[in-house]
mmCIF file of C-alpha atoms and ligand atoms in Angstrom:
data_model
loop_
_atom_site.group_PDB
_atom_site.id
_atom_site.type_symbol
_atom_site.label_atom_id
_atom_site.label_comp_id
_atom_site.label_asym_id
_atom_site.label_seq_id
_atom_site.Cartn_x
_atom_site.Cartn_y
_atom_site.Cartn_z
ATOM 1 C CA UNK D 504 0.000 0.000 0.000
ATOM 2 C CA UNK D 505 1.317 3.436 -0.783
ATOM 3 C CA UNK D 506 -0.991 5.578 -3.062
ATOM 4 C CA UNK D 507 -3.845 7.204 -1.068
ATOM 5 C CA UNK D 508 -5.570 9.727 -3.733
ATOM 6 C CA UNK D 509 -8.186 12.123 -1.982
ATOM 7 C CA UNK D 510 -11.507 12.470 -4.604
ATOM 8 C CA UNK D 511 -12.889 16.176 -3.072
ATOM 9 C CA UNK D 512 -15.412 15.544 -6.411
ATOM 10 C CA UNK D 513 -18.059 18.655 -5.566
ATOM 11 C CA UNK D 514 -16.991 19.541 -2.432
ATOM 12 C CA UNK D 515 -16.224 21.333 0.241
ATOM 13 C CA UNK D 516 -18.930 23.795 -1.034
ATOM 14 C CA UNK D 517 -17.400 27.132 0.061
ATOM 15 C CA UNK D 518 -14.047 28.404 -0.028
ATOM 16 C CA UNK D 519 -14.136 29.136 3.770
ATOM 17 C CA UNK D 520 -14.409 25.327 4.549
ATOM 18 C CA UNK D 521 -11.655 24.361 2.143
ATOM 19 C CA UNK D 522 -8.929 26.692 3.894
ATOM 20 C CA UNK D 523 -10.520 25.332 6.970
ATOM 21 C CA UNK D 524 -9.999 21.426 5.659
ATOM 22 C CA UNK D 525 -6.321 22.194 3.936
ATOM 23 C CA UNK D 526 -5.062 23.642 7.028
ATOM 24 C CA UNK D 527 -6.331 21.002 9.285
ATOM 25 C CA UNK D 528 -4.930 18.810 6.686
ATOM 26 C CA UNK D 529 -1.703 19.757 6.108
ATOM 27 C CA UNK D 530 -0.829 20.550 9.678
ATOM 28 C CA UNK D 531 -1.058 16.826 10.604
ATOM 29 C CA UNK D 532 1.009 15.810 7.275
ATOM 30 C CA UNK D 533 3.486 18.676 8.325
ATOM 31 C CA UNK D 534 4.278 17.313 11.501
ATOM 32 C CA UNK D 535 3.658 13.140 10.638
ATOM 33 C CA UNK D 536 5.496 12.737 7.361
ATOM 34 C CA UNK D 537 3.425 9.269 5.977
ATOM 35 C CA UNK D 538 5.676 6.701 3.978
ATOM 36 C CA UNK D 539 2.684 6.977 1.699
ATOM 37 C CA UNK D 540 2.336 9.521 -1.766
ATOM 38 C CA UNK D 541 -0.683 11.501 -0.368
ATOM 39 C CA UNK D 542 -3.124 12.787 -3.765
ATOM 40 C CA UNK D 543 -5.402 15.580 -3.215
ATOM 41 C CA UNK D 544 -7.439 15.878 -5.929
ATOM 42 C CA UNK D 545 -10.052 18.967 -4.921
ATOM 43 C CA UNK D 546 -12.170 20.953 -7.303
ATOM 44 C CA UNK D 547 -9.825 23.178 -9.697
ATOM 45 C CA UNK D 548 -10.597 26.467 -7.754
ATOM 46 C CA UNK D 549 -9.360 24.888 -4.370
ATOM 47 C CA UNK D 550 -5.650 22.773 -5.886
ATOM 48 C CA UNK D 551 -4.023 26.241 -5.244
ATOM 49 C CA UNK D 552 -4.785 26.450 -1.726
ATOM 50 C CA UNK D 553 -2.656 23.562 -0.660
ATOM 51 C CA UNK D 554 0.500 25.260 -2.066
ATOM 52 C CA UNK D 555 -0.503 28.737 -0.288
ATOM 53 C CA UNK D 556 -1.299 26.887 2.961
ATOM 54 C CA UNK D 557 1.997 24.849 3.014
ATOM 55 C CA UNK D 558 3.835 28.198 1.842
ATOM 56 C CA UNK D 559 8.044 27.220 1.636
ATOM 57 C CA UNK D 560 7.774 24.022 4.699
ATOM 58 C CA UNK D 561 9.806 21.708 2.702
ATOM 59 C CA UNK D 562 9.026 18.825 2.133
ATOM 60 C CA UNK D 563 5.709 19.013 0.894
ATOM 61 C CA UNK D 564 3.915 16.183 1.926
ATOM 62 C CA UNK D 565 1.295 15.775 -0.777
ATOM 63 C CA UNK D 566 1.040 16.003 -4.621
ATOM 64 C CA UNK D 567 -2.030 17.522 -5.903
ATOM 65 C CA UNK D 568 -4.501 16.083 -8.993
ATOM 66 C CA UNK D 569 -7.343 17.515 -11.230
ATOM 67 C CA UNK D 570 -10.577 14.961 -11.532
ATOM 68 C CA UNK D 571 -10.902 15.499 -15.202
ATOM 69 C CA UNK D 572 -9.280 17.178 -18.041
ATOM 70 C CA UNK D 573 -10.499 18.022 -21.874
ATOM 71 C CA UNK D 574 -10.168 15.415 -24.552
ATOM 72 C CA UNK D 575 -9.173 17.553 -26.666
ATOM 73 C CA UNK D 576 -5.184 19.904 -26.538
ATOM 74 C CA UNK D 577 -6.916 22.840 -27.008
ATOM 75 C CA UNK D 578 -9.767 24.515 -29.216
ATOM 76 C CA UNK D 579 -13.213 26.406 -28.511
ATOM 77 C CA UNK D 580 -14.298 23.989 -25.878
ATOM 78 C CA UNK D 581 -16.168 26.317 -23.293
ATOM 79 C CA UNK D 582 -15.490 25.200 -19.988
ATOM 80 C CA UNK D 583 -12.832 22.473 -20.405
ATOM 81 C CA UNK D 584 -9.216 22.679 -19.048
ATOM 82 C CA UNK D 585 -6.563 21.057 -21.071
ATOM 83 C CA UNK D 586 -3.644 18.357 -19.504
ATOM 84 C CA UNK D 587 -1.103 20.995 -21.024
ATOM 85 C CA UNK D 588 -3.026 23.607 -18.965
ATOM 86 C CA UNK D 589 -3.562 21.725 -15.558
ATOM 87 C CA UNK D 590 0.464 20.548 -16.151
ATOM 88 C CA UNK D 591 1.236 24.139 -14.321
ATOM 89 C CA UNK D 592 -0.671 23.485 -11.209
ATOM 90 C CA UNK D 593 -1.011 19.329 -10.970
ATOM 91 C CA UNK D 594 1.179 16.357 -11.249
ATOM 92 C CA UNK D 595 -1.732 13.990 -11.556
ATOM 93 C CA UNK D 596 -5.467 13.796 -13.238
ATOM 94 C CA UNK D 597 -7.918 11.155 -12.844
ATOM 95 C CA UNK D 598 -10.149 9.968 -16.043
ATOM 96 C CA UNK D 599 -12.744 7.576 -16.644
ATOM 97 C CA UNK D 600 -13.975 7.555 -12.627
ATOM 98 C CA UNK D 601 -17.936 6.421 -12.831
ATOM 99 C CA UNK D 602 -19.397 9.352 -12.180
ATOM 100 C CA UNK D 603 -17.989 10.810 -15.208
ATOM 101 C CA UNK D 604 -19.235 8.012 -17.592
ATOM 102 C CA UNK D 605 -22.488 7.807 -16.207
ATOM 103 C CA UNK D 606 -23.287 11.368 -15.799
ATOM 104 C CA UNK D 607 -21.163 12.942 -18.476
ATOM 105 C CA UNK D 608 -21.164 10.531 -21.214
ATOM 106 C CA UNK D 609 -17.465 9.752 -20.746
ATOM 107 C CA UNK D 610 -17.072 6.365 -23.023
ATOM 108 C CA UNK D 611 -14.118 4.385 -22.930
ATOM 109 C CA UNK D 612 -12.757 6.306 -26.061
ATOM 110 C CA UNK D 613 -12.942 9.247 -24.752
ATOM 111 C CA UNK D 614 -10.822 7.973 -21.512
ATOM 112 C CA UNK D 615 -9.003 6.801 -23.856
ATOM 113 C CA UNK D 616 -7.905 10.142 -25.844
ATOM 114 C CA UNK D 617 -7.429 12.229 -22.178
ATOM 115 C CA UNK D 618 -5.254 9.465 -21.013
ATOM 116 C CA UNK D 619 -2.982 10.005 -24.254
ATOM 117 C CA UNK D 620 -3.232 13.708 -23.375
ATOM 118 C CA UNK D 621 -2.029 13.056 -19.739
ATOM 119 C CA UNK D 622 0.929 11.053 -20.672
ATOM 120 C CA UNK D 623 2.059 13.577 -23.399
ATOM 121 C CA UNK D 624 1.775 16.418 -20.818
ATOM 122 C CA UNK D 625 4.347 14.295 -18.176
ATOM 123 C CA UNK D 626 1.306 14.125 -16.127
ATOM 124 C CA UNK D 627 0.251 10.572 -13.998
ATOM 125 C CA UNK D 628 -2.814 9.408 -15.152
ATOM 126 C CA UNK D 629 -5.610 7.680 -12.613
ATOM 127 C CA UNK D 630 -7.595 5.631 -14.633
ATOM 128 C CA UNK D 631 -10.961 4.161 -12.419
ATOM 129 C CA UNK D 632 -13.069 1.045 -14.219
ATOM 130 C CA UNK D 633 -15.227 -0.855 -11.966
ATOM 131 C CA UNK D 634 -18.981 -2.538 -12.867
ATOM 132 C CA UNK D 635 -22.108 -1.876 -11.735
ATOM 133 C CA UNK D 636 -23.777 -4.802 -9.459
ATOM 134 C CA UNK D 637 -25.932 -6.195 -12.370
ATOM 135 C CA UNK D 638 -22.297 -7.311 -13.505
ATOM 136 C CA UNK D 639 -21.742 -9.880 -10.358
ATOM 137 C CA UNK D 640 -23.073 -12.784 -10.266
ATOM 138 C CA UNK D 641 -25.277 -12.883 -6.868
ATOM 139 C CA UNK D 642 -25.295 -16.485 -6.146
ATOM 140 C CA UNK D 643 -21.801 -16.273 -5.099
ATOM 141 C CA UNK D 644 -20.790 -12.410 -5.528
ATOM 142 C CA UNK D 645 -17.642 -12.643 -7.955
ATOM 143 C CA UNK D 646 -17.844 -11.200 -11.497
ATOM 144 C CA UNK D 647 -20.178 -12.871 -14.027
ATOM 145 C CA UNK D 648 -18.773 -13.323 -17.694
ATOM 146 C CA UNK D 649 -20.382 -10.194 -18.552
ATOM 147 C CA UNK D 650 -18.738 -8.419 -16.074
ATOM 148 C CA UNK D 651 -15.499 -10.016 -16.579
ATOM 149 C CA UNK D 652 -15.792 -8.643 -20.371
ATOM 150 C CA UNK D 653 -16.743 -5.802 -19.486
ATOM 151 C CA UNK D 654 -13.991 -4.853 -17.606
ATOM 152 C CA UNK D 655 -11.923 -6.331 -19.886
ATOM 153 C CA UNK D 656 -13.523 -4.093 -22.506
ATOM 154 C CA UNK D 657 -13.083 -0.670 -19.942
ATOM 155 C CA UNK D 658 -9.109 -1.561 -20.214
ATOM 156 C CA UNK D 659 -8.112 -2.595 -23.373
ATOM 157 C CA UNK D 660 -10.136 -0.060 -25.285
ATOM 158 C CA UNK D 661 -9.018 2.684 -22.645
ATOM 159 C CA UNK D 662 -5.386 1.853 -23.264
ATOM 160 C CA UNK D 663 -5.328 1.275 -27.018
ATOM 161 C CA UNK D 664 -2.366 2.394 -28.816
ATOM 162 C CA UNK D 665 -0.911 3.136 -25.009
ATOM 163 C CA UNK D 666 2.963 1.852 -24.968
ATOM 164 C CA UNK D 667 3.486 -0.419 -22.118
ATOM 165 C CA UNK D 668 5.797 1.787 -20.983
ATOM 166 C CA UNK D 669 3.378 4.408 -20.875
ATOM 167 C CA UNK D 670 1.106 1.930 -19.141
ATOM 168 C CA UNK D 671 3.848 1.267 -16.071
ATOM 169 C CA UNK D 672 3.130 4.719 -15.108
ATOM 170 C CA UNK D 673 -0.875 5.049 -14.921
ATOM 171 C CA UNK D 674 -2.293 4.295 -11.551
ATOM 172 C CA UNK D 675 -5.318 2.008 -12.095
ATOM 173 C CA UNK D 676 -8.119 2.214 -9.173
ATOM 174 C CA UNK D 677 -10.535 -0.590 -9.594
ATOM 175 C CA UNK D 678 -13.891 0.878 -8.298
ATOM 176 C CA UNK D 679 -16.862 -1.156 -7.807
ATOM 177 C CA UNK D 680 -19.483 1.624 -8.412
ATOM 178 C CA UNK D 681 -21.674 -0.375 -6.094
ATOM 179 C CA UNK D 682 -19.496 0.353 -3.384
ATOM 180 C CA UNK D 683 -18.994 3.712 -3.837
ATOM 181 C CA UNK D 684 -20.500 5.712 -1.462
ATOM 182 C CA UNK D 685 -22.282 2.836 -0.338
ATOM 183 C CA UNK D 686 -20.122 1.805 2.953
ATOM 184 C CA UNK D 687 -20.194 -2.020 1.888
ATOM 185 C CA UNK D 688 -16.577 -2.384 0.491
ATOM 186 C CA UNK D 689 -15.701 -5.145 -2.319
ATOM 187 C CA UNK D 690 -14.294 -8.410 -0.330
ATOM 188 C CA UNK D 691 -10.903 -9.608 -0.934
ATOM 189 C CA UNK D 692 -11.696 -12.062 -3.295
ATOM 190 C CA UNK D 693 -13.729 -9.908 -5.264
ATOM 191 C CA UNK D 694 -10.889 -7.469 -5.469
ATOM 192 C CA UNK D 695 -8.227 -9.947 -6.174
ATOM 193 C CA UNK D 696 -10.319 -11.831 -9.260
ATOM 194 C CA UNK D 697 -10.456 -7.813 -10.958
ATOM 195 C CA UNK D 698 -6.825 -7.798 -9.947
ATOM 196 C CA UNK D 699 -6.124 -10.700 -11.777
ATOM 197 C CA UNK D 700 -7.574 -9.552 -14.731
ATOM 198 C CA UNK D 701 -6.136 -6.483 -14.714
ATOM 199 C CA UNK D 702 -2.749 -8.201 -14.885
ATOM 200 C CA UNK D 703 -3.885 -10.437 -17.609
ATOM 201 C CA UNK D 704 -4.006 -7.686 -19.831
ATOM 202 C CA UNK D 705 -1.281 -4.786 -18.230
ATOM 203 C CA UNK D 706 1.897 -5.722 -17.428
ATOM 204 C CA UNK D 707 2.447 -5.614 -13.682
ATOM 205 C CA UNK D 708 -0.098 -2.436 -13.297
ATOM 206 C CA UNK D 709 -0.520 -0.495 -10.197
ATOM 207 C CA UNK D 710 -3.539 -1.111 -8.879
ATOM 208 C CA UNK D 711 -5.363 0.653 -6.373
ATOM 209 C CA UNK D 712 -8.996 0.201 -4.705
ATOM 210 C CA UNK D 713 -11.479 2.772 -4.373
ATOM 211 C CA UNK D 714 -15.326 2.498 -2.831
ATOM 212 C CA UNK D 715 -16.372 2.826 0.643
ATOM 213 C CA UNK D 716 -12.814 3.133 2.011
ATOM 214 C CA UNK D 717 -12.770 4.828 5.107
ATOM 215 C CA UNK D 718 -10.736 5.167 8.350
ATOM 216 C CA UNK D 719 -12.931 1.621 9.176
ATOM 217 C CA UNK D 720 -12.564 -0.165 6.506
ATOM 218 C CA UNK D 721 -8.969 0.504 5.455
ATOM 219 C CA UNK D 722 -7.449 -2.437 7.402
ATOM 220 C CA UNK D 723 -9.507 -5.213 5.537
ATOM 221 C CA UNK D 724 -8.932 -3.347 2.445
ATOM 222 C CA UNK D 725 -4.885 -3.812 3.217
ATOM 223 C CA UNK D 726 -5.458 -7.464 3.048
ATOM 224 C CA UNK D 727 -5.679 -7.441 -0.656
ATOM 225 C CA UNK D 728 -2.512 -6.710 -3.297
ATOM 226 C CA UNK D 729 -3.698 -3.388 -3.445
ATOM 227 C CA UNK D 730 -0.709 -0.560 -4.094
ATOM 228 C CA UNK D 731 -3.224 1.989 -2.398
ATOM 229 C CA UNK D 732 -6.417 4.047 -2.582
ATOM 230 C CA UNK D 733 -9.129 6.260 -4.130
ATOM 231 C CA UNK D 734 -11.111 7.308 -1.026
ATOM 232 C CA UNK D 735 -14.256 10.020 -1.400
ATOM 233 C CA UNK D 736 -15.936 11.088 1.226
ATOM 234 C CA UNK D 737 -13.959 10.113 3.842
ATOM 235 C CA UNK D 738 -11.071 12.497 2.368
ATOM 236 C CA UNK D 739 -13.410 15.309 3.578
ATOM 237 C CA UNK D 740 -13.583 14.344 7.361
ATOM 238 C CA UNK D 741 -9.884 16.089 8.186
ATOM 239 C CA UNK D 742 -9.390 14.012 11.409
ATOM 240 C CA UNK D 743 -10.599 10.822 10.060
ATOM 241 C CA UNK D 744 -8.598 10.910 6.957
ATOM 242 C CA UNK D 745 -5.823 11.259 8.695
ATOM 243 C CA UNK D 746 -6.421 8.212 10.632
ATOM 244 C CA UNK D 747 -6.726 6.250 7.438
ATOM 245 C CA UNK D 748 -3.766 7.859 6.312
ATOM 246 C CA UNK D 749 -1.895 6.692 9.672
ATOM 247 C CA UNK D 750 -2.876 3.200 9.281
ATOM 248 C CA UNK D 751 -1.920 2.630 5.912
ATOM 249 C CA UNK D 752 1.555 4.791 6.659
HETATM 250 P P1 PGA P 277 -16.322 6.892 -1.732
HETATM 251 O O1 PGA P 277 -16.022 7.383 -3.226
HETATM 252 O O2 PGA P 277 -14.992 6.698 -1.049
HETATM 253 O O3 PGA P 277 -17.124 8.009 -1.120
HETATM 254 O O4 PGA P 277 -17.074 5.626 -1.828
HETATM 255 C C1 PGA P 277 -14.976 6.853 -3.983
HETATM 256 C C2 PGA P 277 -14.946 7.446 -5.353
HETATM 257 O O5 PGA P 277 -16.006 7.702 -5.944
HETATM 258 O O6 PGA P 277 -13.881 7.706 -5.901
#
């Protein structure tokens, strides 16, 4: 375990509470340097208040992340923000999480062309895939051959014509989208038969878990070969993220 990447998505709503969260945040990590790589990824209007908050403390214990970027380098797309753009305040961007598919119509090709755009731009991608429960198989909970092709689908068509090389340096966070948010976590086995998978078709990927992971959960999560975390709302509870982080650290 050593990735823990903080999802803000929408939140905190006002500016107010996210000074309020970063300090509390950061003057934890200041003092309790974690052996893990810490990702905040807030909403673009907030990433600049972690550097202003940590001002020159060396080192900085976090990196910082965007949840989306444009699929396009640049053009008349109202409202987008490019990788080449987000390169000057992020080191990492997340694409393909569920949310975006289901509610934005973000399609495996179109992960596809942002994750291109992330690598060009020297930026680490965090590609989520996951399935929704009507892929499991409820007599005994693991993936049902639907599901298994359907996650099989998620990854090879979001990393065609991706080098391997490029591949060794995307973070991959299985999410079960019926565990995020949910507070029921995926078991171990579960986890471990998308793992496998996974590594069927990406050469030793990292692989991190995401859904439902909180400062209660973490320690069954460690039980599986996860290399770390995508955690949502529990990155907004200062205190208990912390926890989590101290845990895993
Ligand atoms: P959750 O969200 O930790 O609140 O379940 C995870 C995610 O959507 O990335």
């Amino acid at each position: 375990m050593r990735y823990i990447v903080a999802n803000w998505k929408m939140n905190p709503p006002s500016f107010l509470e996210a000074v309020s969260l970063v300090t509390t945040l950061l003057d934890s990590l200041n003092k309790n340097f974690p052996r893990s790589v810490v990702i905040f990824c807030p909403p673009l209007p907030f990433l600049s208040l972690f550097d202003q908050v940590q001002g020159d403390r060396l080192p900085k214990p976090y990196f910082l992340g965007a949840q989306n970027c444009a699929a396009d380098s640049a053009g008349p797309f109202t409202g987008e923000v490019s990788a080449s753009q987000l390169k000057t305040i992020c080191q990492y961007v997340i694409a393909g999480h569920s949310e975006r598919r289901a509610y934005f119509g973000e399609t495996d090709q179109l992960v596809n062309q942002k994750l291109k755009l992330v690598l060009i731009n020297n930026l680490t991608p965090i590609m989520c895939f996951g399935e929704t429960l009507v892929y499991r198989d409820l007599s005994n909970g693991m993936l049902s051959q639907s599901g298994k092709d359907l996650i099989k689908k998620q990854l090879e068509a979001g990393l065609e014509n991706v080098s391997k090389v490029e591949q060794s340096k995307i973070l991959f966070a299985y999410e079960p989208i019926w565990a995020i948010g949910t507070g029921t976590i995926a078991h171990t086995e579960q986890v471990e038969e998308v793992y496998d998978l996974a590594r069927s078709i990406i050469d030793h990927p990292t692989l991190l878990y995401g859904g439902s992971v909180t400062e209660n959960t973490i320690s069954e999560i460690s039980k599986t070969s996860s290399d770390g975390v995508l955690v949502g709302g529990a990155s907004l509870a200062g205190p208990n993220f912390l926890s989590l982080i101290n845990t895993l650290s």
